[in-house]
């Protein structure tokens, strides 16, 4: 999180996808599930730095449900605003994974569910289960299953990297749960 001053921008805290390797995610640092974990990491770092980490835990078990941080105790929650710059705001974009992770981590960021995976614009409804599946990387598992069925000689480089790291598709949810727990334990 950063903010402007007359002397220049001030960065309060930062988090990067490649840092997720320190929390048990060795590969796949740019998919939606990793973006959620990066947002969670940022939120926990900000709140720890401000001494608010015990007051605002956020969602301790990611479930994809709509969540908004509410005041709890003497201090108001830390308010932040999402600025996506020139990036296109499409439903399911990775930047909204970062947003959801940061909100679930305890930051107060004004938002609506309209851009999260699982939102149906025609029916104006939100499917938290579909969003939870993206938070835990089910879409990556499905993609890799499709590729595995094809010719083995033409697998893309990301899949080959996942294989070299002995990436197990069936343990996806458990892996991300361990990453989330490690982030919460020591951001």
mmCIF file of C-alpha atoms in Angstrom, residues 2-187:
data_model
loop_
_atom_site.group_PDB
_atom_site.id
_atom_site.type_symbol
_atom_site.label_atom_id
_atom_site.label_comp_id
_atom_site.label_asym_id
_atom_site.label_seq_id
_atom_site.Cartn_x
_atom_site.Cartn_y
_atom_site.Cartn_z
ATOM 1 C CA UNK A 2 1.318 3.434 -0.853
ATOM 2 C CA UNK A 3 0.104 6.980 -0.589
ATOM 3 C CA UNK A 4 1.125 10.384 -1.921
ATOM 4 C CA UNK A 5 3.006 13.081 -0.062
ATOM 5 C CA UNK A 6 4.316 16.409 -1.279
ATOM 6 C CA UNK A 7 7.840 14.997 -1.223
ATOM 7 C CA UNK A 8 6.761 11.918 -3.233
ATOM 8 C CA UNK A 9 4.952 8.620 -2.867
ATOM 9 C CA UNK A 10 5.366 6.686 0.377
ATOM 10 C CA UNK A 11 5.155 2.906 0.292
ATOM 11 C CA UNK A 12 3.744 1.539 3.545
ATOM 12 C CA UNK A 13 4.139 -2.138 2.612
ATOM 13 C CA UNK A 14 4.430 -4.383 -0.442
ATOM 14 C CA UNK A 15 4.037 -8.026 -1.463
ATOM 15 C CA UNK A 16 5.064 -9.834 -4.643
ATOM 16 C CA UNK A 17 3.985 -13.137 -6.141
ATOM 17 C CA UNK A 18 7.514 -14.550 -6.200
ATOM 18 C CA UNK A 19 7.623 -14.225 -2.398
ATOM 19 C CA UNK A 20 5.040 -17.010 -2.164
ATOM 20 C CA UNK A 21 7.892 -19.508 -2.568
ATOM 21 C CA UNK A 22 8.825 -18.652 1.037
ATOM 22 C CA UNK A 23 5.359 -19.818 2.120
ATOM 23 C CA UNK A 24 5.381 -23.140 0.290
ATOM 24 C CA UNK A 25 4.198 -22.219 -3.229
ATOM 25 C CA UNK A 26 7.230 -23.096 -5.338
ATOM 26 C CA UNK A 27 5.729 -22.540 -8.818
ATOM 27 C CA UNK A 28 2.664 -20.884 -10.346
ATOM 28 C CA UNK A 29 3.056 -17.401 -8.896
ATOM 29 C CA UNK A 30 0.889 -15.576 -11.425
ATOM 30 C CA UNK A 31 -2.440 -17.441 -11.526
ATOM 31 C CA UNK A 32 -5.617 -16.306 -9.760
ATOM 32 C CA UNK A 33 -4.984 -18.470 -6.690
ATOM 33 C CA UNK A 34 -1.487 -17.025 -6.286
ATOM 34 C CA UNK A 35 -2.837 -13.497 -6.727
ATOM 35 C CA UNK A 36 -5.317 -14.147 -3.911
ATOM 36 C CA UNK A 37 -2.438 -15.352 -1.698
ATOM 37 C CA UNK A 38 -0.405 -12.242 -2.606
ATOM 38 C CA UNK A 39 -3.306 -9.991 -1.566
ATOM 39 C CA UNK A 40 -3.611 -11.933 1.677
ATOM 40 C CA UNK A 41 0.131 -11.495 2.263
ATOM 41 C CA UNK A 42 -0.108 -7.736 1.686
ATOM 42 C CA UNK A 43 -3.057 -7.365 4.057
ATOM 43 C CA UNK A 44 -1.413 -9.319 6.849
ATOM 44 C CA UNK A 45 1.833 -7.333 6.459
ATOM 45 C CA UNK A 46 0.037 -3.986 6.573
ATOM 46 C CA UNK A 47 -2.031 -4.918 9.609
ATOM 47 C CA UNK A 48 0.983 -6.406 11.412
ATOM 48 C CA UNK A 49 3.012 -3.265 10.756
ATOM 49 C CA UNK A 50 0.203 -1.083 12.142
ATOM 50 C CA UNK A 51 -0.374 -3.339 15.159
ATOM 51 C CA UNK A 52 -3.907 -4.162 13.995
ATOM 52 C CA UNK A 53 -3.356 -7.798 13.055
ATOM 53 C CA UNK A 54 -5.095 -9.162 16.153
ATOM 54 C CA UNK A 55 -8.085 -6.808 15.844
ATOM 55 C CA UNK A 56 -8.765 -7.528 12.175
ATOM 56 C CA UNK A 57 -8.238 -11.171 11.265
ATOM 57 C CA UNK A 58 -10.460 -11.098 8.198
ATOM 58 C CA UNK A 59 -11.686 -14.427 6.820
ATOM 59 C CA UNK A 60 -9.572 -17.149 8.412
ATOM 60 C CA UNK A 61 -10.768 -19.896 6.028
ATOM 61 C CA UNK A 62 -11.210 -18.701 2.436
ATOM 62 C CA UNK A 63 -14.708 -19.543 1.264
ATOM 63 C CA UNK A 64 -15.313 -17.125 -1.605
ATOM 64 C CA UNK A 65 -18.285 -15.538 0.161
ATOM 65 C CA UNK A 66 -18.806 -11.798 0.044
ATOM 66 C CA UNK A 67 -17.015 -10.146 2.960
ATOM 67 C CA UNK A 68 -16.607 -6.562 4.112
ATOM 68 C CA UNK A 69 -14.460 -5.570 7.077
ATOM 69 C CA UNK A 70 -16.381 -3.893 9.886
ATOM 70 C CA UNK A 71 -15.112 -1.831 12.807
ATOM 71 C CA UNK A 72 -14.158 -3.999 15.750
ATOM 72 C CA UNK A 73 -13.010 -2.297 18.933
ATOM 73 C CA UNK A 74 -11.495 1.115 19.387
ATOM 74 C CA UNK A 75 -9.594 1.385 16.089
ATOM 75 C CA UNK A 76 -11.279 1.630 12.731
ATOM 76 C CA UNK A 77 -10.163 -0.862 10.075
ATOM 77 C CA UNK A 78 -7.386 0.204 7.723
ATOM 78 C CA UNK A 79 -9.054 1.634 4.617
ATOM 79 C CA UNK A 80 -7.399 1.228 1.225
ATOM 80 C CA UNK A 81 -8.567 1.805 -2.341
ATOM 81 C CA UNK A 82 -7.884 -0.343 -5.374
ATOM 82 C CA UNK A 83 -6.354 1.561 -8.295
ATOM 83 C CA UNK A 84 -5.940 -0.699 -11.312
ATOM 84 C CA UNK A 85 -4.527 2.046 -13.504
ATOM 85 C CA UNK A 86 -4.968 1.314 -17.193
ATOM 86 C CA UNK A 87 -5.653 -2.400 -16.710
ATOM 87 C CA UNK A 88 -8.939 -3.596 -18.156
ATOM 88 C CA UNK A 89 -11.492 -4.416 -15.448
ATOM 89 C CA UNK A 90 -12.783 -7.746 -16.741
ATOM 90 C CA UNK A 91 -14.681 -10.210 -14.582
ATOM 91 C CA UNK A 92 -12.290 -12.754 -13.095
ATOM 92 C CA UNK A 93 -9.096 -10.770 -13.788
ATOM 93 C CA UNK A 94 -6.176 -11.582 -11.501
ATOM 94 C CA UNK A 95 -6.186 -8.095 -9.964
ATOM 95 C CA UNK A 96 -9.529 -8.968 -8.390
ATOM 96 C CA UNK A 97 -7.901 -12.033 -6.844
ATOM 97 C CA UNK A 98 -5.469 -9.667 -5.122
ATOM 98 C CA UNK A 99 -8.426 -7.533 -4.020
ATOM 99 C CA UNK A 100 -10.282 -10.525 -2.566
ATOM 100 C CA UNK A 101 -7.148 -11.750 -0.779
ATOM 101 C CA UNK A 102 -6.531 -8.315 0.732
ATOM 102 C CA UNK A 103 -10.150 -7.991 1.897
ATOM 103 C CA UNK A 104 -10.167 -11.521 3.318
ATOM 104 C CA UNK A 105 -6.884 -10.621 5.018
ATOM 105 C CA UNK A 106 -8.571 -7.820 6.971
ATOM 106 C CA UNK A 107 -8.173 -4.636 4.895
ATOM 107 C CA UNK A 108 -11.209 -2.431 4.372
ATOM 108 C CA UNK A 109 -11.368 -1.972 0.591
ATOM 109 C CA UNK A 110 -14.670 -0.793 -0.881
ATOM 110 C CA UNK A 111 -15.778 -3.292 -3.551
ATOM 111 C CA UNK A 112 -18.640 -5.244 -5.090
ATOM 112 C CA UNK A 113 -18.687 -8.865 -6.230
ATOM 113 C CA UNK A 114 -19.436 -7.955 -9.854
ATOM 114 C CA UNK A 115 -15.839 -8.569 -10.997
ATOM 115 C CA UNK A 116 -15.138 -11.730 -9.033
ATOM 116 C CA UNK A 117 -15.217 -15.127 -10.745
ATOM 117 C CA UNK A 118 -18.627 -16.643 -10.162
ATOM 118 C CA UNK A 119 -20.597 -13.469 -10.851
ATOM 119 C CA UNK A 120 -23.301 -13.891 -13.490
ATOM 120 C CA UNK A 121 -24.154 -10.513 -15.033
ATOM 121 C CA UNK A 122 -27.303 -11.779 -16.748
ATOM 122 C CA UNK A 123 -28.812 -13.178 -13.567
ATOM 123 C CA UNK A 124 -27.126 -10.581 -11.337
ATOM 124 C CA UNK A 125 -26.072 -13.345 -8.957
ATOM 125 C CA UNK A 126 -22.825 -14.354 -7.318
ATOM 126 C CA UNK A 127 -21.708 -17.970 -6.900
ATOM 127 C CA UNK A 128 -19.257 -18.110 -3.964
ATOM 128 C CA UNK A 129 -18.462 -21.766 -4.685
ATOM 129 C CA UNK A 130 -17.186 -20.901 -8.168
ATOM 130 C CA UNK A 131 -15.028 -18.171 -6.655
ATOM 131 C CA UNK A 132 -13.701 -20.511 -3.963
ATOM 132 C CA UNK A 133 -12.693 -22.966 -6.704
ATOM 133 C CA UNK A 134 -10.550 -20.233 -8.317
ATOM 134 C CA UNK A 135 -9.075 -19.197 -4.952
ATOM 135 C CA UNK A 136 -7.836 -22.763 -4.467
ATOM 136 C CA UNK A 137 -6.593 -23.217 -8.042
ATOM 137 C CA UNK A 138 -9.114 -25.703 -9.392
ATOM 138 C CA UNK A 139 -8.917 -23.967 -12.767
ATOM 139 C CA UNK A 140 -5.193 -24.774 -12.951
ATOM 140 C CA UNK A 141 -5.903 -28.428 -12.188
ATOM 141 C CA UNK A 142 -8.529 -28.573 -14.925
ATOM 142 C CA UNK A 143 -6.183 -26.911 -17.417
ATOM 143 C CA UNK A 144 -3.380 -29.319 -16.596
ATOM 144 C CA UNK A 145 -5.723 -32.322 -16.850
ATOM 145 C CA UNK A 146 -6.690 -31.204 -20.357
ATOM 146 C CA UNK A 147 -3.048 -30.791 -21.354
ATOM 147 C CA UNK A 148 -2.051 -34.143 -19.895
ATOM 148 C CA UNK A 149 -4.585 -35.847 -22.180
ATOM 149 C CA UNK A 150 -2.927 -34.278 -25.233
ATOM 150 C CA UNK A 151 0.417 -35.178 -26.776
ATOM 151 C CA UNK A 152 3.143 -35.243 -24.097
ATOM 152 C CA UNK A 153 5.755 -33.799 -26.463
ATOM 153 C CA UNK A 154 3.945 -30.505 -26.886
ATOM 154 C CA UNK A 155 3.327 -29.507 -23.261
ATOM 155 C CA UNK A 156 3.874 -25.804 -22.576
ATOM 156 C CA UNK A 157 6.809 -24.701 -20.431
ATOM 157 C CA UNK A 158 4.674 -23.853 -17.347
ATOM 158 C CA UNK A 159 3.358 -27.421 -17.220
ATOM 159 C CA UNK A 160 6.856 -28.839 -17.543
ATOM 160 C CA UNK A 161 8.013 -26.623 -14.647
ATOM 161 C CA UNK A 162 5.107 -27.829 -12.538
ATOM 162 C CA UNK A 163 6.026 -31.433 -13.293
ATOM 163 C CA UNK A 164 9.695 -30.876 -12.406
ATOM 164 C CA UNK A 165 8.614 -29.551 -9.013
ATOM 165 C CA UNK A 166 6.523 -32.688 -8.482
ATOM 166 C CA UNK A 167 3.408 -30.599 -8.480
ATOM 167 C CA UNK A 168 0.467 -32.768 -7.437
ATOM 168 C CA UNK A 169 -2.859 -31.752 -8.886
ATOM 169 C CA UNK A 170 -5.030 -33.552 -6.405
ATOM 170 C CA UNK A 171 -3.499 -31.755 -3.424
ATOM 171 C CA UNK A 172 -4.178 -28.286 -4.785
ATOM 172 C CA UNK A 173 -6.680 -27.174 -2.157
ATOM 173 C CA UNK A 174 -4.568 -28.472 0.716
ATOM 174 C CA UNK A 175 -1.471 -26.804 -0.711
ATOM 175 C CA UNK A 176 -3.165 -23.403 -0.877
ATOM 176 C CA UNK A 177 -4.643 -23.857 2.599
ATOM 177 C CA UNK A 178 -1.093 -24.451 3.908
ATOM 178 C CA UNK A 179 0.172 -21.371 2.044
ATOM 179 C CA UNK A 180 -2.631 -19.237 3.521
ATOM 180 C CA UNK A 181 -1.898 -20.581 7.024
ATOM 181 C CA UNK A 182 1.832 -19.881 6.628
ATOM 182 C CA UNK A 183 1.103 -16.309 5.517
ATOM 183 C CA UNK A 184 -1.172 -15.714 8.504
ATOM 184 C CA UNK A 185 1.387 -17.236 10.906
ATOM 185 C CA UNK A 186 4.306 -15.065 9.816
ATOM 186 C CA UNK A 187 3.702 -12.484 7.063
#
